mmCIF file of C-alpha atoms in Angstrom:
data_model
loop_
_atom_site.group_PDB
_atom_site.id
_atom_site.type_symbol
_atom_site.label_atom_id
_atom_site.label_comp_id
_atom_site.label_asym_id
_atom_site.label_seq_id
_atom_site.Cartn_x
_atom_site.Cartn_y
_atom_site.Cartn_z
ATOM 1 C CA UNK A 5 0.000 0.000 0.000
ATOM 2 C CA UNK A 6 0.917 3.649 -0.310
ATOM 3 C CA UNK A 7 1.988 6.090 2.362
ATOM 4 C CA UNK A 8 -0.955 7.026 4.524
ATOM 5 C CA UNK A 9 -2.795 10.339 3.943
ATOM 6 C CA UNK A 10 -4.047 12.457 6.817
ATOM 7 C CA UNK A 11 -7.415 11.808 8.417
ATOM 8 C CA UNK A 12 -10.321 12.038 5.987
ATOM 9 C CA UNK A 13 -12.396 15.214 6.055
ATOM 10 C CA UNK A 14 -15.685 15.015 7.900
ATOM 11 C CA UNK A 15 -18.909 14.808 5.960
ATOM 12 C CA UNK A 16 -19.578 18.359 4.861
ATOM 13 C CA UNK A 17 -23.125 19.089 3.716
ATOM 14 C CA UNK A 18 -23.034 22.396 1.856
ATOM 15 C CA UNK A 19 -26.294 24.111 0.942
ATOM 16 C CA UNK A 20 -26.545 26.251 -2.164
ATOM 17 C CA UNK A 21 -29.483 28.570 -2.688
ATOM 18 C CA UNK A 22 -32.193 29.486 -0.223
ATOM 19 C CA UNK A 23 -33.509 25.942 0.417
ATOM 20 C CA UNK A 24 -31.609 23.258 2.344
ATOM 21 C CA UNK A 25 -32.135 20.026 0.375
ATOM 22 C CA UNK A 26 -31.893 16.471 1.619
ATOM 23 C CA UNK A 27 -28.699 16.155 3.666
ATOM 24 C CA UNK A 28 -26.305 13.487 2.331
ATOM 25 C CA UNK A 29 -23.981 11.519 4.615
ATOM 26 C CA UNK A 30 -21.156 9.169 3.505
ATOM 27 C CA UNK A 31 -19.988 6.161 5.483
ATOM 28 C CA UNK A 32 -16.560 5.018 4.203
ATOM 29 C CA UNK A 33 -14.692 1.930 5.446
ATOM 30 C CA UNK A 34 -13.646 2.234 9.077
ATOM 31 C CA UNK A 35 -10.032 3.098 8.266
ATOM 32 C CA UNK A 36 -10.904 4.865 4.992
ATOM 33 C CA UNK A 37 -8.668 2.419 3.151
ATOM 34 C CA UNK A 38 -9.971 -0.087 0.641
ATOM 35 C CA UNK A 39 -8.203 -2.958 -1.061
ATOM 36 C CA UNK A 40 -7.337 -2.554 -4.739
ATOM 37 C CA UNK A 41 -8.102 -6.232 -5.380
ATOM 38 C CA UNK A 42 -11.568 -6.068 -3.767
ATOM 39 C CA UNK A 43 -14.711 -4.098 -4.672
ATOM 40 C CA UNK A 44 -14.867 -0.530 -3.364
ATOM 41 C CA UNK A 45 -18.017 -0.100 -1.262
ATOM 42 C CA UNK A 46 -19.322 3.084 0.363
ATOM 43 C CA UNK A 47 -22.717 3.778 1.844
ATOM 44 C CA UNK A 48 -24.516 7.093 1.740
ATOM 45 C CA UNK A 49 -27.790 8.190 3.222
ATOM 46 C CA UNK A 50 -30.199 11.041 2.531
ATOM 47 C CA UNK A 51 -32.406 12.610 5.151
ATOM 48 C CA UNK A 52 -35.191 13.790 2.899
ATOM 49 C CA UNK A 53 -37.842 15.037 5.302
ATOM 50 C CA UNK A 54 -39.774 18.282 5.720
ATOM 51 C CA UNK A 55 -37.933 18.830 9.012
ATOM 52 C CA UNK A 56 -34.792 19.506 6.949
ATOM 53 C CA UNK A 57 -36.475 22.140 4.858
ATOM 54 C CA UNK A 58 -37.393 19.846 1.981
ATOM 55 C CA UNK A 59 -40.753 19.855 0.295
ATOM 56 C CA UNK A 60 -42.626 16.564 0.656
ATOM 57 C CA UNK A 61 -43.440 15.057 -2.712
ATOM 58 C CA UNK A 62 -40.672 16.964 -4.514
ATOM 59 C CA UNK A 63 -38.072 14.588 -5.954
ATOM 60 C CA UNK A 64 -34.575 14.483 -4.459
ATOM 61 C CA UNK A 65 -31.846 13.588 -6.943
ATOM 62 C CA UNK A 66 -28.484 12.290 -5.800
ATOM 63 C CA UNK A 67 -25.294 11.160 -7.495
ATOM 64 C CA UNK A 68 -21.800 10.034 -6.556
ATOM 65 C CA UNK A 69 -18.565 11.436 -7.968
ATOM 66 C CA UNK A 70 -14.857 10.855 -7.364
ATOM 67 C CA UNK A 71 -11.881 13.183 -7.632
ATOM 68 C CA UNK A 72 -9.804 12.283 -9.539
ATOM 69 C CA UNK A 73 -12.491 10.652 -11.622
ATOM 70 C CA UNK A 74 -11.828 7.190 -13.078
ATOM 71 C CA UNK A 75 -12.268 6.976 -16.860
ATOM 72 C CA UNK A 76 -15.930 6.724 -17.752
ATOM 73 C CA UNK A 77 -17.161 7.640 -14.268
ATOM 74 C CA UNK A 78 -18.559 11.171 -14.344
ATOM 75 C CA UNK A 79 -21.695 10.826 -12.260
ATOM 76 C CA UNK A 80 -22.454 7.441 -10.796
ATOM 77 C CA UNK A 81 -25.718 5.962 -9.595
ATOM 78 C CA UNK A 82 -27.917 8.976 -10.348
ATOM 79 C CA UNK A 83 -31.309 8.269 -8.793
ATOM 80 C CA UNK A 84 -34.395 10.230 -7.730
ATOM 81 C CA UNK A 85 -36.158 9.733 -4.399
ATOM 82 C CA UNK A 86 -39.457 11.071 -3.171
ATOM 83 C CA UNK A 87 -38.913 14.198 -1.089
ATOM 84 C CA UNK A 88 -40.703 12.755 1.920
ATOM 85 C CA UNK A 89 -38.590 9.605 2.250
ATOM 86 C CA UNK A 90 -35.114 8.589 3.350
ATOM 87 C CA UNK A 91 -32.783 6.318 1.423
ATOM 88 C CA UNK A 92 -29.641 4.222 1.826
ATOM 89 C CA UNK A 93 -27.484 4.725 -1.243
ATOM 90 C CA UNK A 94 -24.562 2.436 -2.049
ATOM 91 C CA UNK A 95 -21.601 3.071 -4.280
ATOM 92 C CA UNK A 96 -19.980 -0.184 -5.435
ATOM 93 C CA UNK A 97 -17.078 -0.222 -7.901
ATOM 94 C CA UNK A 98 -15.600 -3.432 -9.250
ATOM 95 C CA UNK A 99 -12.218 -4.614 -7.980
ATOM 96 C CA UNK A 100 -9.231 -2.953 -9.670
ATOM 97 C CA UNK A 101 -11.376 -0.114 -11.054
ATOM 98 C CA UNK A 102 -9.472 2.529 -9.071
ATOM 99 C CA UNK A 103 -5.737 3.115 -9.168
ATOM 100 C CA UNK A 104 -3.650 1.401 -6.460
ATOM 101 C CA UNK A 105 -1.945 3.682 -3.930
ATOM 102 C CA UNK A 106 -4.136 6.616 -5.009
ATOM 103 C CA UNK A 107 -6.125 8.896 -2.673
ATOM 104 C CA UNK A 108 -9.634 9.896 -3.793
ATOM 105 C CA UNK A 109 -12.207 12.400 -2.599
ATOM 106 C CA UNK A 110 -15.656 10.810 -2.755
ATOM 107 C CA UNK A 111 -18.653 13.125 -2.985
ATOM 108 C CA UNK A 112 -22.347 12.462 -2.608
ATOM 109 C CA UNK A 113 -24.444 15.286 -4.026
ATOM 110 C CA UNK A 114 -28.154 15.780 -3.533
ATOM 111 C CA UNK A 115 -30.420 18.328 -5.209
ATOM 112 C CA UNK A 116 -33.996 19.312 -4.557
ATOM 113 C CA UNK A 117 -35.945 22.240 -5.880
ATOM 114 C CA UNK A 118 -32.833 23.922 -7.254
ATOM 115 C CA UNK A 119 -30.903 23.641 -3.982
ATOM 116 C CA UNK A 120 -27.773 21.517 -3.689
ATOM 117 C CA UNK A 121 -25.918 19.818 -0.820
ATOM 118 C CA UNK A 122 -22.668 17.868 -0.888
ATOM 119 C CA UNK A 123 -21.035 15.405 1.530
ATOM 120 C CA UNK A 124 -17.410 14.371 0.976
ATOM 121 C CA UNK A 125 -15.015 11.813 2.401
ATOM 122 C CA UNK A 126 -11.486 10.648 1.609
ATOM 123 C CA UNK A 127 -10.387 7.108 0.806
ATOM 124 C CA UNK A 128 -7.067 5.651 -0.267
ATOM 125 C CA UNK A 129 -6.753 2.554 -2.434
ATOM 126 C CA UNK A 130 -4.341 0.155 -0.785
ATOM 127 C CA UNK A 131 -2.286 -1.341 -3.595
ATOM 128 C CA UNK A 132 -0.605 -4.753 -3.662
ATOM 129 C CA UNK A 133 3.124 -5.371 -3.238
ATOM 130 C CA UNK A 134 5.166 -4.028 -6.154
ATOM 131 C CA UNK A 135 8.615 -3.953 -7.684
ATOM 132 C CA UNK A 136 9.332 -7.676 -7.540
ATOM 133 C CA UNK A 137 9.850 -10.622 -9.847
ATOM 134 C CA UNK A 138 8.910 -14.277 -10.082
ATOM 135 C CA UNK A 139 11.162 -16.947 -11.562
ATOM 136 C CA UNK A 140 11.112 -20.722 -11.878
ATOM 137 C CA UNK A 141 13.994 -23.086 -12.606
ATOM 138 C CA UNK A 142 14.495 -25.306 -14.522
ATOM 139 C CA UNK A 143 12.121 -24.698 -17.413
ATOM 140 C CA UNK A 144 12.123 -28.361 -18.489
ATOM 141 C CA UNK A 145 11.601 -31.377 -16.258
ATOM 142 C CA UNK A 146 9.833 -34.644 -15.529
ATOM 143 C CA UNK A 147 6.559 -34.945 -13.601
ATOM 144 C CA UNK A 148 6.859 -35.993 -9.943
ATOM 145 C CA UNK A 149 10.635 -36.237 -10.300
ATOM 146 C CA UNK A 150 12.203 -32.845 -11.087
ATOM 147 C CA UNK A 151 12.397 -30.358 -8.221
ATOM 148 C CA UNK A 152 11.289 -26.993 -9.630
ATOM 149 C CA UNK A 153 12.543 -23.961 -7.708
ATOM 150 C CA UNK A 154 9.953 -21.171 -7.367
ATOM 151 C CA UNK A 155 11.460 -17.793 -6.391
ATOM 152 C CA UNK A 156 9.789 -14.465 -5.563
ATOM 153 C CA UNK A 157 12.261 -11.620 -5.079
ATOM 154 C CA UNK A 158 12.342 -7.861 -4.649
ATOM 155 C CA UNK A 159 8.740 -7.270 -3.550
ATOM 156 C CA UNK A 160 8.013 -4.302 -1.281
ATOM 157 C CA UNK A 161 5.017 -2.929 0.599
ATOM 158 C CA UNK A 162 4.497 -0.901 3.775
ATOM 159 C CA UNK A 163 1.958 -3.415 5.074
ATOM 160 C CA UNK A 164 4.082 -6.320 6.269
ATOM 161 C CA UNK A 165 4.504 -9.228 6.174
ATOM 162 C CA UNK A 166 4.712 -9.945 2.470
ATOM 163 C CA UNK A 167 3.596 -13.491 1.731
ATOM 164 C CA UNK A 168 3.589 -15.627 -1.408
ATOM 165 C CA UNK A 169 1.725 -18.631 -2.726
ATOM 166 C CA UNK A 170 2.780 -20.535 -5.818
ATOM 167 C CA UNK A 171 0.522 -22.510 -8.116
ATOM 168 C CA UNK A 172 -0.194 -23.935 -11.558
ATOM 169 C CA UNK A 173 -3.150 -24.172 -13.917
ATOM 170 C CA UNK A 174 -4.911 -27.522 -14.386
ATOM 171 C CA UNK A 175 -8.040 -27.480 -16.557
ATOM 172 C CA UNK A 176 -8.941 -30.984 -15.387
ATOM 173 C CA UNK A 177 -8.932 -29.808 -11.765
ATOM 174 C CA UNK A 178 -11.152 -26.851 -12.572
ATOM 175 C CA UNK A 179 -8.534 -24.105 -12.804
ATOM 176 C CA UNK A 180 -5.734 -22.899 -10.550
ATOM 177 C CA UNK A 181 -4.168 -25.350 -8.107
ATOM 178 C CA UNK A 182 -2.313 -23.711 -5.226
ATOM 179 C CA UNK A 183 0.861 -25.315 -3.917
ATOM 180 C CA UNK A 184 0.546 -25.250 -0.157
ATOM 181 C CA UNK A 185 -0.578 -22.270 1.907
ATOM 182 C CA UNK A 186 0.366 -18.614 1.731
ATOM 183 C CA UNK A 187 3.572 -17.970 3.660
ATOM 184 C CA UNK A 188 6.691 -15.852 4.026
ATOM 185 C CA UNK A 189 9.053 -18.347 2.368
ATOM 186 C CA UNK A 190 9.970 -16.633 -0.912
ATOM 187 C CA UNK A 191 11.892 -19.619 -2.315
ATOM 188 C CA UNK A 192 10.205 -23.029 -2.467
ATOM 189 C CA UNK A 193 10.861 -26.284 -4.317
ATOM 190 C CA UNK A 194 7.996 -28.372 -5.694
ATOM 191 C CA UNK A 195 7.518 -31.328 -7.986
ATOM 192 C CA UNK A 196 4.860 -30.768 -10.627
ATOM 193 C CA UNK A 197 2.422 -32.877 -12.640
ATOM 194 C CA UNK A 198 2.843 -33.306 -16.399
ATOM 195 C CA UNK A 199 1.795 -30.496 -18.707
ATOM 196 C CA UNK A 200 -0.754 -30.451 -21.505
ATOM 197 C CA UNK A 201 -0.204 -33.556 -23.710
ATOM 198 C CA UNK A 202 -1.576 -31.699 -26.753
ATOM 199 C CA UNK A 203 0.646 -28.671 -26.100
ATOM 200 C CA UNK A 204 4.179 -30.095 -25.865
ATOM 201 C CA UNK A 205 3.511 -30.836 -22.181
ATOM 202 C CA UNK A 206 3.574 -27.129 -21.342
ATOM 203 C CA UNK A 207 2.307 -26.168 -17.876
ATOM 204 C CA UNK A 208 1.397 -22.651 -16.676
ATOM 205 C CA UNK A 209 2.776 -21.718 -13.254
ATOM 206 C CA UNK A 210 2.339 -18.496 -11.306
ATOM 207 C CA UNK A 211 2.991 -16.662 -8.048
ATOM 208 C CA UNK A 212 0.502 -14.710 -5.901
ATOM 209 C CA UNK A 213 2.126 -12.017 -3.727
ATOM 210 C CA UNK A 214 0.124 -10.456 -0.869
ATOM 211 C CA UNK A 215 0.689 -7.702 1.682
ATOM 212 C CA UNK A 216 -0.143 -7.881 5.362
ATOM 213 C CA UNK A 217 -3.721 -6.748 4.701
ATOM 214 C CA UNK A 218 -4.339 -9.454 2.105
ATOM 215 C CA UNK A 219 -4.139 -7.240 -0.992
ATOM 216 C CA UNK A 220 -2.535 -9.363 -3.702
ATOM 217 C CA UNK A 221 -1.181 -9.411 -7.224
ATOM 218 C CA UNK A 222 -0.244 -12.296 -9.504
ATOM 219 C CA UNK A 223 3.185 -12.474 -11.097
ATOM 220 C CA UNK A 224 4.616 -14.370 -14.027
ATOM 221 C CA UNK A 225 7.285 -13.997 -16.692
ATOM 222 C CA UNK A 226 7.857 -11.508 -19.514
ATOM 223 C CA UNK A 227 5.068 -9.174 -18.439
ATOM 224 C CA UNK A 228 2.483 -11.975 -18.189
ATOM 225 C CA UNK A 229 0.810 -13.294 -15.042
ATOM 226 C CA UNK A 230 2.175 -16.804 -15.605
ATOM 227 C CA UNK A 231 5.341 -18.635 -16.688
ATOM 228 C CA UNK A 232 5.533 -21.695 -18.952
ATOM 229 C CA UNK A 233 7.497 -24.815 -18.060
ATOM 230 C CA UNK A 234 7.651 -28.097 -19.966
ATOM 231 C CA UNK A 235 6.879 -31.102 -17.760
ATOM 232 C CA UNK A 236 6.789 -34.531 -19.392
ATOM 233 C CA UNK A 237 4.789 -37.418 -17.829
ATOM 234 C CA UNK A 238 6.118 -39.624 -15.069
ATOM 235 C CA UNK A 239 8.051 -42.379 -16.909
ATOM 236 C CA UNK A 240 7.916 -45.135 -14.279
ATOM 237 C CA UNK A 241 5.640 -48.107 -13.751
ATOM 238 C CA UNK A 242 2.386 -48.025 -11.862
ATOM 239 C CA UNK A 243 4.163 -49.526 -8.865
ATOM 240 C CA UNK A 244 6.797 -46.779 -8.999
ATOM 241 C CA UNK A 245 4.072 -44.147 -9.259
ATOM 242 C CA UNK A 246 2.335 -45.669 -6.262
ATOM 243 C CA UNK A 247 5.591 -45.687 -4.279
ATOM 244 C CA UNK A 248 6.297 -42.062 -5.223
ATOM 245 C CA UNK A 249 2.793 -41.075 -4.204
ATOM 246 C CA UNK A 250 2.967 -42.837 -0.850
ATOM 247 C CA UNK A 251 6.334 -41.274 -0.077
ATOM 248 C CA UNK A 252 5.184 -37.726 -0.910
ATOM 249 C CA UNK A 253 1.886 -38.081 0.922
ATOM 250 C CA UNK A 254 3.653 -39.624 3.915
ATOM 251 C CA UNK A 255 5.841 -36.529 4.255
ATOM 252 C CA UNK A 256 2.838 -34.231 3.867
ATOM 253 C CA UNK A 257 0.723 -36.157 6.365
ATOM 254 C CA UNK A 258 3.555 -36.293 8.901
ATOM 255 C CA UNK A 259 3.868 -32.505 8.723
ATOM 256 C CA UNK A 260 0.237 -32.079 9.753
ATOM 257 C CA UNK A 261 -0.002 -29.419 7.026
ATOM 258 C CA UNK A 262 -3.442 -29.730 5.424
ATOM 259 C CA UNK A 263 -2.698 -27.390 2.440
ATOM 260 C CA UNK A 264 0.421 -29.460 1.703
ATOM 261 C CA UNK A 265 -1.660 -32.660 1.689
ATOM 262 C CA UNK A 266 -4.136 -30.989 -0.674
ATOM 263 C CA UNK A 267 -1.347 -29.842 -2.992
ATOM 264 C CA UNK A 268 0.165 -33.316 -3.336
ATOM 265 C CA UNK A 269 -3.291 -34.826 -3.756
ATOM 266 C CA UNK A 270 -3.885 -32.510 -6.724
ATOM 267 C CA UNK A 271 -0.439 -33.132 -8.233
ATOM 268 C CA UNK A 272 -0.760 -36.926 -8.102
ATOM 269 C CA UNK A 273 -4.373 -36.971 -9.208
ATOM 270 C CA UNK A 274 -3.227 -35.438 -12.506
ATOM 271 C CA UNK A 275 -0.590 -38.136 -12.862
ATOM 272 C CA UNK A 276 -3.265 -40.764 -12.236
ATOM 273 C CA UNK A 277 -5.566 -39.273 -14.856
ATOM 274 C CA UNK A 278 -2.977 -39.619 -17.610
ATOM 275 C CA UNK A 279 -2.094 -43.293 -17.091
ATOM 276 C CA UNK A 280 -5.221 -44.919 -18.588
ATOM 277 C CA UNK A 281 -4.723 -42.796 -21.726
ATOM 278 C CA UNK A 282 -1.119 -43.779 -22.436
ATOM 279 C CA UNK A 283 -2.180 -46.523 -24.840
ATOM 280 C CA UNK A 284 -0.484 -49.856 -25.179
ATOM 281 C CA UNK A 285 2.801 -48.560 -23.830
ATOM 282 C CA UNK A 286 1.112 -47.508 -20.609
ATOM 283 C CA UNK A 287 -0.734 -50.808 -20.311
ATOM 284 C CA UNK A 288 2.450 -52.744 -21.016
ATOM 285 C CA UNK A 289 4.356 -50.893 -18.300
ATOM 286 C CA UNK A 290 1.540 -51.266 -15.803
ATOM 287 C CA UNK A 291 0.552 -54.795 -16.765
ATOM 288 C CA UNK A 292 -2.562 -56.069 -15.061
ATOM 289 C CA UNK A 293 -1.784 -54.169 -11.862
ATOM 290 C CA UNK A 294 -2.683 -50.657 -12.931
ATOM 291 C CA UNK A 295 -6.466 -50.845 -12.334
ATOM 292 C CA UNK A 296 -5.979 -51.917 -8.711
ATOM 293 C CA UNK A 297 -3.199 -49.391 -8.104
ATOM 294 C CA UNK A 298 -5.189 -46.570 -9.681
ATOM 295 C CA UNK A 299 -8.303 -47.488 -7.709
ATOM 296 C CA UNK A 300 -6.381 -47.537 -4.438
ATOM 297 C CA UNK A 301 -4.697 -44.197 -5.077
ATOM 298 C CA UNK A 302 -7.869 -42.610 -6.420
ATOM 299 C CA UNK A 303 -9.842 -43.628 -3.338
ATOM 300 C CA UNK A 304 -7.256 -41.949 -1.125
ATOM 301 C CA UNK A 305 -7.247 -38.812 -3.280
ATOM 302 C CA UNK A 306 -11.021 -38.574 -3.368
ATOM 303 C CA UNK A 307 -11.081 -38.787 0.414
ATOM 304 C CA UNK A 308 -8.408 -36.091 0.605
ATOM 305 C CA UNK A 309 -10.414 -33.857 -1.720
ATOM 306 C CA UNK A 310 -13.483 -34.343 0.447
ATOM 307 C CA UNK A 311 -11.591 -33.480 3.608
ATOM 308 C CA UNK A 312 -7.787 -33.267 3.636
ATOM 309 C CA UNK A 313 -7.847 -32.810 7.403
ATOM 310 C CA UNK A 314 -8.532 -36.542 7.693
ATOM 311 C CA UNK A 315 -4.876 -37.078 6.767
ATOM 312 C CA UNK A 316 -3.293 -34.864 9.404
ATOM 313 C CA UNK A 317 -1.617 -36.429 12.409
ATOM 314 C CA UNK A 318 -4.115 -35.017 14.927
ATOM 315 C CA UNK A 319 -6.968 -36.540 12.922
ATOM 316 C CA UNK A 320 -5.158 -39.877 12.706
ATOM 317 C CA UNK A 321 -4.577 -39.887 16.465
ATOM 318 C CA UNK A 322 -8.243 -39.095 17.106
ATOM 319 C CA UNK A 323 -9.296 -42.053 14.958
ATOM 320 C CA UNK A 324 -6.772 -44.372 16.618
ATOM 321 C CA UNK A 325 -8.023 -43.386 20.078
ATOM 322 C CA UNK A 326 -11.690 -43.833 19.161
#
């Protein structure tokens, strides 16, 4: 995030003309700071009653504005209310609409019968960490075998700590798969599943960098939000795949780290999915054992997907004591 501005100005209704119109009030976030990667939400209210000098039955028009104004936002949410009623008026802007680390003056203007009143408040958009890079090495490897080094370096933000989370894209798993939990370790080594068989076994990997308030950005290579590595399928037999799986999951389970268990479950489930489609070569390597091995591994993975906590040591001890 940016350096902090001074305290926001108080709501300042300002009448213009001889009639005091409906009085607008703005309620910004408690600390007047909003996350760049989340929607910007402010609430306004209008006291449109005859006690405030308004004329019952005469329409009250209100609109929001920002200074500086985002492109295409000149007057937002212009609406008319009956002069005898009150209203709660929300301003909601999509995530990443406003500039990170930018201070804005938000105004809520109401008019009635030619008279005008304005309330204003200040917000600052808390931007994500900046100035850093993401790299992965090597760019070519073998699924479940090669240790790929993920490195985030040079990121800065005033809201500490800075944390990272690495991941890859798997269409078969429904999208992004995160490798473990978000943490302060900026260099991590992971094995990966094979890449896309129809795309030279290319696999998209990425890095999410967050500040201490949870505002995040995604980093990749060459100006993109992802990097490409080539990961060929696991070359061993079904028995070797099963042994590799049990070894990796054993380490994850022993750590008691549920996100780590989930990550390895996702990685190995992709390896499992490719085996039945490797044709005669795959069947020859696996022999008659692959259906049983796949079924056993798949059952474990399905259970992990339904509740990875069942694989942590505390959960195992609870079951053993029951």
